[in-house]
Coordinates of C-alpha atoms in Angstrom, one line a residue:
S210 CA 0.0 0.0 0.0
Q211 CA 1.3 3.4 -1.0
S212 CA 1.6 6.2 1.6
F213 CA -0.6 9.3 1.3
T214 CA 2.5 11.3 0.3
A215 CA 3.3 8.9 -2.5
L216 CA -0.3 9.0 -3.7
V217 CA -0.5 12.8 -3.7
G218 CA 2.8 13.1 -5.4
D219 CA 1.8 10.6 -8.1
F220 CA -1.5 12.5 -8.6
L221 CA 0.1 16.0 -8.8
R222 CA 3.3 15.2 -10.7
P223 CA 1.7 14.9 -14.2
M224 CA -0.4 18.0 -13.7
V225 CA 2.5 20.2 -12.5
A226 CA 5.0 18.7 -15.0
A227 CA 2.5 19.7 -17.7
V228 CA 2.7 23.4 -16.6
A229 CA 6.3 23.6 -15.8
D230 CA 8.5 26.0 -17.8
D231 CA 11.8 24.0 -17.9
A232 CA 10.6 21.2 -15.6
A233 CA 13.2 18.7 -14.3
P234 CA 12.4 15.0 -15.0
D235 CA 10.2 13.5 -12.3
E236 CA 10.2 16.8 -10.4
P237 CA 6.7 18.1 -9.6
G238 CA 7.5 21.8 -10.3
G239 CA 8.7 24.5 -12.7
W240 CA 10.2 27.9 -12.9
L241 CA 8.0 30.9 -12.1
D242 CA 8.7 34.6 -11.5
V243 CA 8.0 35.4 -7.8
A244 CA 7.3 39.0 -6.6
L245 CA 9.7 39.7 -3.7
E246 CA 10.3 43.0 -1.8
R247 CA 13.2 43.7 -4.1
G248 CA 11.3 43.0 -7.3
W249 CA 10.6 39.9 -9.4
E250 CA 13.0 36.9 -9.3
R251 CA 12.9 33.6 -11.1
R252 CA 12.3 30.7 -8.6
W253 CA 11.7 27.0 -8.7
C254 CA 8.2 26.3 -7.5
A255 CA 7.0 22.8 -6.6
V256 CA 3.8 21.3 -5.3
V257 CA 4.6 18.7 -2.7
S258 CA 2.5 16.8 -0.1
G259 CA 2.9 17.5 3.6
P260 CA 1.4 16.7 6.9
H261 CA -1.2 19.5 6.5
G262 CA -2.0 18.7 2.8
P263 CA -0.4 19.9 -0.4
R264 CA 1.9 22.9 -0.3
L265 CA 3.8 25.1 -2.7
E266 CA 7.5 25.2 -2.0
I267 CA 9.4 28.1 -3.5
G268 CA 13.2 27.9 -3.8
K269 CA 16.3 29.0 -5.7
S270 CA 16.7 25.7 -7.6
P271 CA 15.2 22.2 -7.9
G272 CA 16.3 20.2 -4.8
A273 CA 17.4 23.2 -2.8
P274 CA 15.7 23.9 0.5
P275 CA 12.7 26.1 0.0
D276 CA 12.9 29.8 0.8
D277 CA 9.1 30.0 1.2
V278 CA 6.2 27.5 1.7
A279 CA 2.5 28.2 1.2
L280 CA -0.1 25.7 2.4
L281 CA -2.6 25.1 -0.5
V282 CA -5.6 23.7 1.5
G283 CA -8.1 26.6 1.6
C284 CA -6.1 28.9 -0.7
E285 CA -7.6 31.0 -3.5
V286 CA -5.9 31.6 -6.8
E287 CA -6.7 34.6 -9.0
A288 CA -5.2 36.3 -12.0
A289 CA -3.2 39.5 -11.2
D290 CA -1.7 40.7 -14.4
D291 CA 1.3 43.0 -14.0
G292 CA 2.2 44.7 -17.2
D293 CA 3.7 42.0 -19.5
R294 CA 3.7 39.3 -16.8
F295 CA 1.0 36.6 -16.5
A296 CA 0.8 37.0 -12.8
F297 CA -1.5 35.3 -10.2
R298 CA -2.1 35.6 -6.5
V299 CA -2.1 32.6 -4.1
A300 CA -4.1 33.9 -1.1
H301 CA -5.0 32.2 2.1
A302 CA -6.9 33.5 5.1
H303 CA -4.1 32.6 7.5
Q304 CA -1.0 33.2 5.4
R305 CA 0.5 36.1 3.5
T306 CA -0.4 36.3 -0.2
R307 CA 2.2 35.2 -2.7
V308 CA 2.3 36.7 -6.2
L309 CA 3.7 34.5 -9.0
A310 CA 4.0 35.0 -12.7
A311 CA 4.1 32.5 -15.6
R312 CA 5.6 33.0 -19.0
N313 CA 2.3 32.9 -20.8
K314 CA -1.5 32.8 -20.2
D315 CA -1.9 29.1 -20.8
T316 CA 0.8 28.2 -18.2
R317 CA -0.7 30.6 -15.7
R318 CA -4.1 28.9 -16.2
Q319 CA -2.6 25.5 -15.8
W320 CA -0.8 26.5 -12.6
A321 CA -3.9 28.1 -11.2
S322 CA -6.0 25.0 -11.8
T323 CA -3.3 22.8 -10.3
L324 CA -3.1 25.0 -7.1

C-alpha cells in the first residue's frame, strides 16, 4: 500500500509537469517569477504533499531547501496581471499572499488549476 505522500505526489506530478517551464524530470514543479520585496525573481516552484495537505514550495533551484512555503488547502488563486507578466495571486486567510507569474497565459491557467 502506498503512503498518502506517494499517492498525492503521483497524482500531482503529471499536472505540475505539464505546466512547468523548464521542468526537471520526475520533479513536480517548474520555474515561475516570484514577486519579492526587491522585485521579481525567477524561482523553482514545486507542489509537494505534507502533513497538512499539499503545499507550494518556492526555492532558488530544484532540490534546494525552499525559501518559502505556502499551504494550499483553503487557498484561493486569482489572476493578477502586472504589465507583460501573466501573474496570479495565491491567497490564504491565515498566510500572507504570494504573487507569482508564468511565461504565458496558458501556463498561468494550468498552474492556477493545479493549485
